[in-house]
Every structure is written in C-alpha cells, then in structure tokens.
Coordinates of C-alpha atoms in Angstrom, one line a residue:
X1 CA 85.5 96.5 90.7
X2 CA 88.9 97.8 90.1
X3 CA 91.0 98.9 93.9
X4 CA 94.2 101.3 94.2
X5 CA 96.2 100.6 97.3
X6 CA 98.8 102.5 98.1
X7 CA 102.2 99.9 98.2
X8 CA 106.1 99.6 99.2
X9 CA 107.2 96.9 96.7
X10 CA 104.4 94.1 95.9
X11 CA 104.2 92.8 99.4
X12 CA 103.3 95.5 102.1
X13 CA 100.5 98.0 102.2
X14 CA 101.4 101.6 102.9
X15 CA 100.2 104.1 105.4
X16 CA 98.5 106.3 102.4
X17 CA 99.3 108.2 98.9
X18 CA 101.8 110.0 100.4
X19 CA 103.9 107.8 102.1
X20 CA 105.2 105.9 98.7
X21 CA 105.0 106.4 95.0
X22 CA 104.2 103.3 94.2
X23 CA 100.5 101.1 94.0
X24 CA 99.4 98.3 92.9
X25 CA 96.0 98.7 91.1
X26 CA 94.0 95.6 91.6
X27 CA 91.4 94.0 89.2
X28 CA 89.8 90.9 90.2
X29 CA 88.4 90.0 86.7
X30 CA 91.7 90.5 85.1
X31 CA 91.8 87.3 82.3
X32 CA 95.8 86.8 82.7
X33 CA 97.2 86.9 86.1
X34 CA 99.7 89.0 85.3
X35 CA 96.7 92.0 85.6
X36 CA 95.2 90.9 88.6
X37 CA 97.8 93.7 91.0
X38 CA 99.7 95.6 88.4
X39 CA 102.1 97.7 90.3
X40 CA 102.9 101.2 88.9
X41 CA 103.9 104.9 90.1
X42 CA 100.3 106.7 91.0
X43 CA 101.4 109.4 89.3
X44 CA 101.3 107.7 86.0
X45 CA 98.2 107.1 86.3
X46 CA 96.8 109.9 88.5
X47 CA 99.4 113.0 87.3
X48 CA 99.9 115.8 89.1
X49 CA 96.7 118.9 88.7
X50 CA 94.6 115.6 87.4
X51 CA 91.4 115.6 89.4
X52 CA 91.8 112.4 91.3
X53 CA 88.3 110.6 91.6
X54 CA 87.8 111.4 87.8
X55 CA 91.2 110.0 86.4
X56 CA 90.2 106.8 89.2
X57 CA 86.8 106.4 87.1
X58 CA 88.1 106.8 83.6
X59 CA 90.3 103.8 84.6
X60 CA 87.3 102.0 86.4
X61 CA 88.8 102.0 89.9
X62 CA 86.2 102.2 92.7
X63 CA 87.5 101.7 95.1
X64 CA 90.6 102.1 97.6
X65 CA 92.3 100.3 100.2
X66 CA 94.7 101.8 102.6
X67 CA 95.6 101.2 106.1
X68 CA 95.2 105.1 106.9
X69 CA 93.7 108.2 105.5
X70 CA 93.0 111.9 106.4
X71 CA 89.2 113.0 106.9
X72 CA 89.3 115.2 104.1
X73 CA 90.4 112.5 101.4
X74 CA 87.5 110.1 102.8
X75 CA 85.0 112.3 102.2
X76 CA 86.4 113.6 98.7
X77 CA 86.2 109.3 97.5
X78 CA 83.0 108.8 99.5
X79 CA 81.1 112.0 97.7
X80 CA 82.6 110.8 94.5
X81 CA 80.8 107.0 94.8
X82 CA 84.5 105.6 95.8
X83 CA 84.6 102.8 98.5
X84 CA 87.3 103.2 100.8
X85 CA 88.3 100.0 102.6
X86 CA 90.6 99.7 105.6
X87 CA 93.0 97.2 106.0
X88 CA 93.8 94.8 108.3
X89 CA 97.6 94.8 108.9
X90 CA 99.9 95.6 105.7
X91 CA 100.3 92.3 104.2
X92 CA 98.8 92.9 100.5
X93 CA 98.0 89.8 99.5
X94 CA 96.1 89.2 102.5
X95 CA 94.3 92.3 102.6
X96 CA 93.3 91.2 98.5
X97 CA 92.0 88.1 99.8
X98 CA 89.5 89.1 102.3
X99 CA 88.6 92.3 99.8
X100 CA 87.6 89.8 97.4
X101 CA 85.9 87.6 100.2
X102 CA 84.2 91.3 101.3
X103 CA 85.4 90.7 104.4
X104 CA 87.2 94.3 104.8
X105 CA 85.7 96.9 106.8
X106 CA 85.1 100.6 104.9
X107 CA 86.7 103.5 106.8
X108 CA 84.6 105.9 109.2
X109 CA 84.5 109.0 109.7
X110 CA 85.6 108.6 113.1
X111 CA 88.7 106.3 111.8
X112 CA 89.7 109.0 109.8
X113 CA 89.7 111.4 112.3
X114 CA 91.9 109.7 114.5
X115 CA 94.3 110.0 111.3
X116 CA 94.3 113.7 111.2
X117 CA 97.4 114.6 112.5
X118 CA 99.3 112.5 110.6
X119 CA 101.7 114.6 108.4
X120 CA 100.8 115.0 104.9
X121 CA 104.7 115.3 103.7
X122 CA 103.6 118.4 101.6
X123 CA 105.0 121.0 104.1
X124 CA 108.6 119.8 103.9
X125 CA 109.8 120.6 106.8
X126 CA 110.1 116.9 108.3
X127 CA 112.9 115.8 110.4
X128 CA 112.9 112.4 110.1
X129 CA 109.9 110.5 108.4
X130 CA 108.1 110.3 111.8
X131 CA 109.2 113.7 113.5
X132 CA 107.4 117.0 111.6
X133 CA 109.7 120.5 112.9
X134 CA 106.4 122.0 113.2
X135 CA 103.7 121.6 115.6
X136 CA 100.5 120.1 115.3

C-alpha cells in the first residue's frame, strides 16, 4: 500500500499539505530502492481542481501520514477508503519504519479536532507563519 506524507526535504515530516510543497510518496514493494520514498511536488501529482482521493487512487496511494490534519480532510480520506496515520515525532524515516511495522496509530476524530484552528494558509493574510491577522 502506497502512503503520501507531507515532507520538508527527505528527512522531516510536515505539519500537513499546506505547510510544504513537497512529499515523499512511499511504496514499500518498490523493486529498486530508489522508489521506496520518491520525493516530488504534490502538485505534480495531485494538480490543482484535481479531485484529491481520486488522483491518490489512480496512483494506488491509500494511505497518508501526517503529523496534523483538519477534521474536514479526515473525514474526506476516511469516506474515500483512505487510511490516515499519525505520526510520532517528524523524523521520516522513523515514522516509515514503524508504518511498515504497523505500529502507527490512525488519526481520530477527536485528534483532528484539536487541529481545527490551525491556519489553512489559504486566507493570506498571515503575519508570520505562526501568527494569522485574523481571529479564530
């Protein structure tokens, strides 16, 4: 089962989709190792308008592995048959190893909740990257 985690290089897991460009789509059956986490821009592979659990199928990833995620977007994978696995710290290859040992935990519901107020960049009005001008 192929799993799309959000990244900031190849080394560190990031706080979601919208908090980097970049992921590394992981495929444990991968025959070279090269394969096994190819890094790309998610909007390569998931372009803008594309219907996201459908382009993740077509591509045979099901599942995902984040360290945070909003309620809605849970519920969007979970519906669609998507697992959605949180990590444990942001170390990648760590988090790959016990995902492969299925020692990872899926989100809840109640996880994700705790998530919602964390800005979704989309409203750019940001101060810094931690600091949104508006309120919650």
């Amino acid at each position: 089962m192929k799993l799309i985690v959000p990244v900031y290089g190849d080394k560190r897991i990031a706080e979601g989709f919208n908090k980097t460009t970049d992921v590394c789509i992981y495929d444990p059956l991968a025959s070279e190792a090269k394969n096994v986490c190819k890094f790309v821009p998610w909007r390569t592979i998931i372009p803008p308008g594309s219907k996201i659990t459908k382009k993740m199928k077509e591509i045979g990833i099901a599942g995902v592995l984040t360290s945070q995620i909003q309620l809605l977007a849970l519920n969007l994978f979970v519906e669609s048959g998507i697992h959605v696995y949180r990590s444990e710290g942001d170390d990648l290859e760590r988090n790959l190893s016990l995902y492969r040992d299925q020692k990872l935990m899926p989100f809840t519901s109640k996880e994700a909740l705790e998530n919602s107020s964390i800005c979704s960049g989309a409203c750019d009005t940001c101060i810094t990257d931690d600091q949104c001008k508006t309120s919650k």
